[in-house]
């Protein structure tokens, strides 16, 4: 149902100066859905995720998260930009995991996971630590809580980054090629954590080149190219029976 979509994009456009990157994105992510986004480099996947997460402002169209406009408030026919403090409040509800994990290097794993709840939500350290330890356990790193990022593998760091995002108890998780920077043997553990998260009912938008994950875990798959949605549907259908030449050409290179 349209009314309760977790993410809804209607004709979303985004330009950087003269570069028109998103050229009318229409899509809908239902609550609890694992929504995979694939497409060639430069097609606007990261830009779209950044728009959802208030890191970029769209130029035209409408973008909603959980029924609320992103970045703007609507009064009558007019849109007003949200204040920074209002944006900050909304961003708390959205977790994002990047290709590069960007952990704080001078903090241990558990301190990384505690940081936002303590600093942003003003939680007590005791409460934040207890949740952080549970989350590290959940991502298979219960025995690494006291390790610094430099003492962890890339895959372990990425799992800490996922735990860190979950510590804010988001209603939506965005993943931007979370396994692309990892050595191949470390990819599986990260995908397992994401699969587990999906099974717990989390709404996830996942930009990925892992077609196996998209096929097995994804509920929907969108192929983007040139800033538009070229094709979308059930991942198995799109991957095994693509309808558009551009999708076929892309898949023939990555599958
Ligand atoms: P993808 O994630 O699909 O590879 P991106 O969304 O990162 O694509 O980028 C799409 C295009 O937008 C690229 O051509 C990129 O150079 C451009 N772009 C992204 N961010 C900016 C920015 N802040 N300023 C100017 N151009 C940008
Ligand atoms: Mg990208």
Short mmCIF file of C-alpha atoms and ligand atoms in Angstrom, two decimals:
data_model
loop_
_atom_site.label_atom_id
_atom_site.label_comp_id
_atom_site.label_asym_id
_atom_site.label_seq_id
_atom_site.Cartn_x
_atom_site.Cartn_y
_atom_site.Cartn_z
CA UNK A 1 0.00 0.00 0.00
CA UNK A 2 1.23 3.42 -1.00
CA UNK A 3 0.18 5.08 2.25
CA UNK A 4 2.58 3.23 4.51
CA UNK A 5 5.65 2.94 2.29
CA UNK A 6 8.91 3.28 4.23
CA UNK A 7 10.52 5.07 1.28
CA UNK A 8 8.63 6.63 -1.55
CA UNK A 9 10.19 8.55 -4.44
CA UNK A 10 8.06 10.42 -6.92
CA UNK A 11 9.86 11.99 -9.84
CA UNK A 12 13.01 12.69 -7.83
CA UNK A 13 15.61 14.83 -9.57
CA UNK A 14 19.05 15.81 -8.37
CA UNK A 15 21.66 17.93 -10.12
CA UNK A 16 25.12 18.99 -9.12
CA UNK A 17 25.56 22.27 -10.97
CA UNK A 18 24.99 21.43 -14.63
CA UNK A 19 25.29 17.69 -14.04
CA UNK A 20 21.79 16.24 -13.96
CA UNK A 21 22.31 13.00 -12.04
CA UNK A 22 18.91 11.74 -10.87
CA UNK A 23 16.40 12.18 -13.66
CA UNK A 24 13.05 11.28 -12.24
CA UNK A 25 13.26 8.36 -9.82
CA UNK A 26 9.98 6.67 -8.93
CA UNK A 27 10.02 3.80 -6.48
CA UNK A 28 8.54 2.51 -3.29
CA UNK A 29 10.04 0.47 -0.46
CA UNK A 30 7.56 -1.29 1.80
CA UNK A 31 8.19 -1.70 5.54
CA UNK A 32 10.24 -4.81 6.23
CA UNK A 33 11.37 -5.07 2.64
CA UNK A 34 14.91 -5.74 1.42
CA UNK A 35 15.19 -3.48 -1.57
CA UNK A 36 18.29 -3.98 -3.73
CA UNK A 37 19.60 -1.34 -6.06
CA UNK A 38 22.02 -2.27 -8.84
CA UNK A 39 23.45 -0.40 -11.79
CA UNK A 40 26.67 0.75 -13.42
CA UNK A 41 29.12 3.07 -11.71
CA UNK A 42 27.96 6.66 -12.01
CA UNK A 43 24.29 5.84 -12.44
CA UNK A 44 23.33 7.74 -9.28
CA UNK A 45 22.86 4.94 -6.75
CA UNK A 46 24.91 6.57 -3.99
CA UNK A 47 23.38 9.95 -4.74
CA UNK A 48 19.92 8.48 -4.29
CA UNK A 49 20.85 6.90 -0.94
CA UNK A 50 22.36 10.20 0.15
CA UNK A 51 19.12 11.97 -0.71
CA UNK A 52 17.14 9.49 1.41
CA UNK A 53 19.53 10.15 4.28
CA UNK A 54 19.38 13.97 4.08
CA UNK A 55 22.98 14.23 2.89
CA UNK A 56 21.81 15.79 -0.39
CA UNK A 57 18.77 17.90 -1.15
CA UNK A 58 16.65 16.93 -4.13
CA UNK A 59 15.87 19.57 -6.76
CA UNK A 60 12.47 18.36 -7.89
CA UNK A 61 9.91 15.69 -7.13
CA UNK A 62 8.95 14.31 -3.76
CA UNK A 63 10.85 11.98 -1.48
CA UNK A 64 9.25 10.53 1.64
CA UNK A 65 10.58 8.40 4.46
CA UNK A 66 7.91 6.77 6.60
CA UNK A 67 5.31 9.12 5.18
CA UNK A 68 7.25 12.31 5.89
CA UNK A 69 8.87 14.55 3.29
CA UNK A 70 12.66 14.42 3.32
CA UNK A 71 14.33 17.79 3.79
CA UNK A 72 11.21 19.90 3.48
CA UNK A 73 7.97 20.75 5.17
CA UNK A 74 4.90 21.27 3.02
CA UNK A 75 2.36 24.01 3.76
CA UNK A 76 -0.37 24.24 1.19
CA UNK A 77 1.42 24.11 -2.15
CA UNK A 78 4.66 25.49 -0.80
CA UNK A 79 7.74 23.67 0.44
CA UNK A 80 9.97 25.03 3.18
CA UNK A 81 13.44 23.70 3.88
CA UNK A 82 13.81 22.03 7.25
CA UNK A 83 16.17 23.55 9.77
CA UNK A 84 19.43 21.74 10.48
CA UNK A 85 18.14 20.72 13.91
CA UNK A 86 15.03 19.20 12.36
CA UNK A 87 17.11 17.32 9.80
CA UNK A 88 19.37 16.01 12.56
CA UNK A 89 16.36 14.60 14.40
CA UNK A 90 15.12 12.79 11.31
CA UNK A 91 18.53 11.40 10.47
CA UNK A 92 18.60 9.55 13.78
CA UNK A 93 16.02 7.14 12.42
CA UNK A 94 18.10 6.12 9.41
CA UNK A 95 21.20 3.96 9.64
CA UNK A 96 23.77 4.06 6.87
CA UNK A 97 26.65 1.74 6.13
CA UNK A 98 29.24 2.80 3.59
CA UNK A 99 31.75 0.97 1.46
CA UNK A 100 34.45 2.43 3.70
CA UNK A 101 33.53 1.73 7.28
CA UNK A 102 34.77 5.05 8.73
CA UNK A 103 35.08 3.81 12.29
CA UNK A 104 36.68 6.18 14.79
CA UNK A 105 40.25 4.85 14.86
CA UNK A 106 40.99 5.96 18.42
CA UNK A 107 37.96 4.16 19.86
CA UNK A 108 37.46 0.46 20.54
CA UNK A 109 34.70 -1.46 18.83
CA UNK A 110 32.32 -1.08 21.76
CA UNK A 111 33.13 2.64 22.07
CA UNK A 112 32.39 3.12 18.39
CA UNK A 113 28.99 1.49 18.82
CA UNK A 114 28.18 3.50 21.97
CA UNK A 115 29.21 6.85 20.57
CA UNK A 116 26.04 8.05 18.84
CA UNK A 117 23.53 6.97 21.50
CA UNK A 118 25.61 8.74 24.15
CA UNK A 119 26.43 11.88 22.15
CA UNK A 120 23.25 12.28 20.13
CA UNK A 121 20.57 10.68 22.30
CA UNK A 122 22.21 11.53 25.64
CA UNK A 123 21.94 7.96 26.82
CA UNK A 124 23.93 6.96 29.86
CA UNK A 125 27.15 5.12 29.09
CA UNK A 126 25.96 2.07 31.03
CA UNK A 127 22.82 1.73 28.93
CA UNK A 128 24.66 2.41 25.69
CA UNK A 129 27.41 -0.06 26.54
CA UNK A 130 24.99 -2.83 27.37
CA UNK A 131 23.22 -2.43 24.04
CA UNK A 132 26.53 -2.09 22.18
CA UNK A 133 27.80 -5.37 23.63
CA UNK A 134 24.59 -7.12 22.61
CA UNK A 135 24.88 -5.72 19.10
CA UNK A 136 28.52 -6.77 18.80
CA UNK A 137 27.46 -10.22 19.88
CA UNK A 138 24.75 -10.19 17.26
CA UNK A 139 27.24 -9.40 14.49
CA UNK A 140 29.55 -12.14 15.74
CA UNK A 141 32.08 -9.89 17.45
CA UNK A 142 31.24 -10.38 21.09
CA UNK A 143 34.86 -11.25 21.75
CA UNK A 144 36.24 -8.19 19.95
CA UNK A 145 34.58 -5.41 21.93
CA UNK A 146 37.86 -4.06 23.26
CA UNK A 147 39.70 -4.14 19.95
CA UNK A 148 40.58 -1.01 17.99
CA UNK A 149 39.67 -0.82 14.30
CA UNK A 150 43.32 -1.32 13.32
CA UNK A 151 43.23 -4.67 15.14
CA UNK A 152 40.21 -5.88 13.16
CA UNK A 153 39.90 -7.21 9.63
CA UNK A 154 37.94 -5.21 7.06
CA UNK A 155 35.01 -7.57 7.40
CA UNK A 156 35.04 -7.24 11.18
CA UNK A 157 35.24 -3.45 10.91
CA UNK A 158 32.26 -3.46 8.59
CA UNK A 159 30.30 -5.57 11.05
CA UNK A 160 31.16 -3.05 13.80
CA UNK A 161 29.90 -0.33 11.45
CA UNK A 162 26.61 -2.20 11.06
CA UNK A 163 26.33 -2.58 14.84
CA UNK A 164 27.07 1.13 15.19
CA UNK A 165 24.25 2.02 12.82
CA UNK A 166 21.86 -0.35 14.63
CA UNK A 167 22.70 1.22 17.99
CA UNK A 168 20.51 4.19 17.09
CA UNK A 169 17.59 1.79 16.62
CA UNK A 170 16.82 2.99 13.09
CA UNK A 171 13.64 2.19 11.24
CA UNK A 172 15.49 2.09 7.95
CA UNK A 173 18.98 0.88 7.05
CA UNK A 174 20.83 2.02 3.94
CA UNK A 175 23.81 0.05 2.65
CA UNK A 176 26.05 1.53 -0.02
CA UNK A 177 28.13 -1.30 -1.48
CA UNK A 178 28.99 -2.59 2.00
CA UNK A 179 31.18 -5.43 0.76
CA UNK A 180 32.89 -3.79 -2.23
CA UNK A 181 36.02 -2.82 -0.32
CA UNK A 182 36.47 -6.24 1.30
CA UNK A 183 38.72 -9.11 0.39
CA UNK A 184 36.52 -11.83 -1.12
CA UNK A 185 36.93 -14.22 1.80
CA UNK A 186 35.54 -11.59 4.20
CA UNK A 187 32.40 -10.79 2.21
CA UNK A 188 30.37 -13.78 3.41
CA UNK A 189 30.40 -12.84 7.12
CA UNK A 190 29.10 -9.35 6.34
CA UNK A 191 26.38 -10.70 4.05
CA UNK A 192 25.38 -13.18 6.77
CA UNK A 193 24.88 -10.30 9.20
CA UNK A 194 22.78 -8.47 6.61
CA UNK A 195 20.74 -11.59 5.95
CA UNK A 196 20.14 -11.95 9.68
CA UNK A 197 19.05 -8.33 9.88
CA UNK A 198 16.68 -8.86 6.97
CA UNK A 199 15.15 -11.85 8.70
CA UNK A 200 14.57 -9.74 11.80
CA UNK A 201 12.26 -7.56 9.70
CA UNK A 202 14.47 -4.50 9.18
CA UNK A 203 13.66 -2.37 6.15
CA UNK A 204 16.83 -2.25 4.06
CA UNK A 205 17.86 -0.46 0.90
CA UNK A 206 20.99 -2.15 -0.37
CA UNK A 207 23.22 -0.96 -3.19
CA UNK A 208 25.23 -4.00 -4.10
CA UNK A 209 27.06 -5.96 -6.75
CA UNK A 210 26.39 -9.18 -4.83
CA UNK A 211 23.79 -10.70 -7.12
CA UNK A 212 23.58 -13.86 -5.01
CA UNK A 213 22.53 -11.78 -2.02
CA UNK A 214 20.04 -9.83 -4.14
CA UNK A 215 18.52 -13.04 -5.45
CA UNK A 216 18.33 -14.88 -2.13
CA UNK A 217 17.58 -12.09 0.33
CA UNK A 218 16.11 -9.29 -1.77
CA UNK A 219 12.36 -8.78 -2.01
CA UNK A 220 12.70 -6.25 -4.84
CA UNK A 221 15.43 -5.37 -7.26
CA UNK A 222 15.82 -2.15 -9.18
CA UNK A 223 18.24 -1.66 -12.04
CA UNK A 224 19.25 1.97 -12.38
CA UNK A 225 21.12 3.54 -15.27
CA UNK A 226 21.69 7.16 -16.17
CA UNK A 227 19.71 8.42 -13.19
CA UNK A 228 16.49 6.55 -13.97
CA UNK A 229 14.95 3.25 -12.94
CA UNK A 230 15.27 1.11 -16.04
CA UNK A 231 13.71 -2.04 -14.67
CA UNK A 232 12.41 -3.36 -11.38
CA UNK A 233 10.69 -6.39 -9.96
CA UNK A 234 11.24 -9.62 -8.11
CA UNK A 235 15.03 -10.16 -8.00
CA UNK A 236 14.83 -13.65 -9.52
CA UNK A 237 12.75 -12.37 -12.42
CA UNK A 238 14.96 -9.39 -13.13
CA UNK A 239 18.17 -11.39 -12.85
CA UNK A 240 17.09 -14.41 -14.86
CA UNK A 241 14.80 -12.72 -17.33
CA UNK A 242 15.75 -9.06 -17.80
CA UNK A 243 13.44 -7.20 -20.14
CA UNK A 244 15.59 -4.27 -21.22
CA UNK A 245 18.75 -4.29 -23.30
CA UNK A 246 20.56 -2.07 -20.82
CA UNK A 247 19.76 -4.48 -17.98
CA UNK A 248 20.88 -7.43 -20.09
CA UNK A 249 24.15 -5.71 -20.99
CA UNK A 250 24.86 -4.84 -17.36
CA UNK A 251 24.02 -8.30 -16.04
CA UNK A 252 26.12 -9.99 -18.69
CA UNK A 253 29.12 -8.15 -17.25
CA UNK A 254 28.49 -8.79 -13.56
CA UNK A 255 26.93 -12.26 -13.42
P1 LIG B 1 26.95 5.45 -8.34
O1 LIG B 1 26.85 5.34 -6.86
O2 LIG B 1 25.81 4.81 -9.06
O3 LIG B 1 28.26 4.98 -8.86
P2 LIG B 1 26.98 8.29 -7.80
O4 LIG B 1 25.65 8.61 -7.24
O5 LIG B 1 28.11 8.18 -6.86
O6 LIG B 1 26.85 6.99 -8.72
O7 LIG B 1 27.39 9.39 -8.86
C1 LIG B 1 26.60 9.72 -9.98
C2 LIG B 1 27.23 10.90 -10.65
O8 LIG B 1 27.09 12.04 -9.82
C3 LIG B 1 28.71 10.74 -10.94
O9 LIG B 1 28.96 11.23 -12.24
C4 LIG B 1 29.35 11.61 -9.90
O10 LIG B 1 30.56 12.14 -10.38
C5 LIG B 1 28.33 12.69 -9.68
N1 LIG B 1 28.39 13.27 -8.34
C6 LIG B 1 28.11 12.62 -7.19
N2 LIG B 1 28.25 13.45 -6.14
C7 LIG B 1 28.62 14.65 -6.63
C8 LIG B 1 28.91 15.93 -6.06
N3 LIG B 1 28.83 16.14 -4.72
N4 LIG B 1 29.26 16.92 -6.88
C9 LIG B 1 29.32 16.73 -8.22
N5 LIG B 1 29.06 15.57 -8.83
C10 LIG B 1 28.71 14.53 -8.04
MG1 LIG B 2 28.14 4.55 -5.44
#
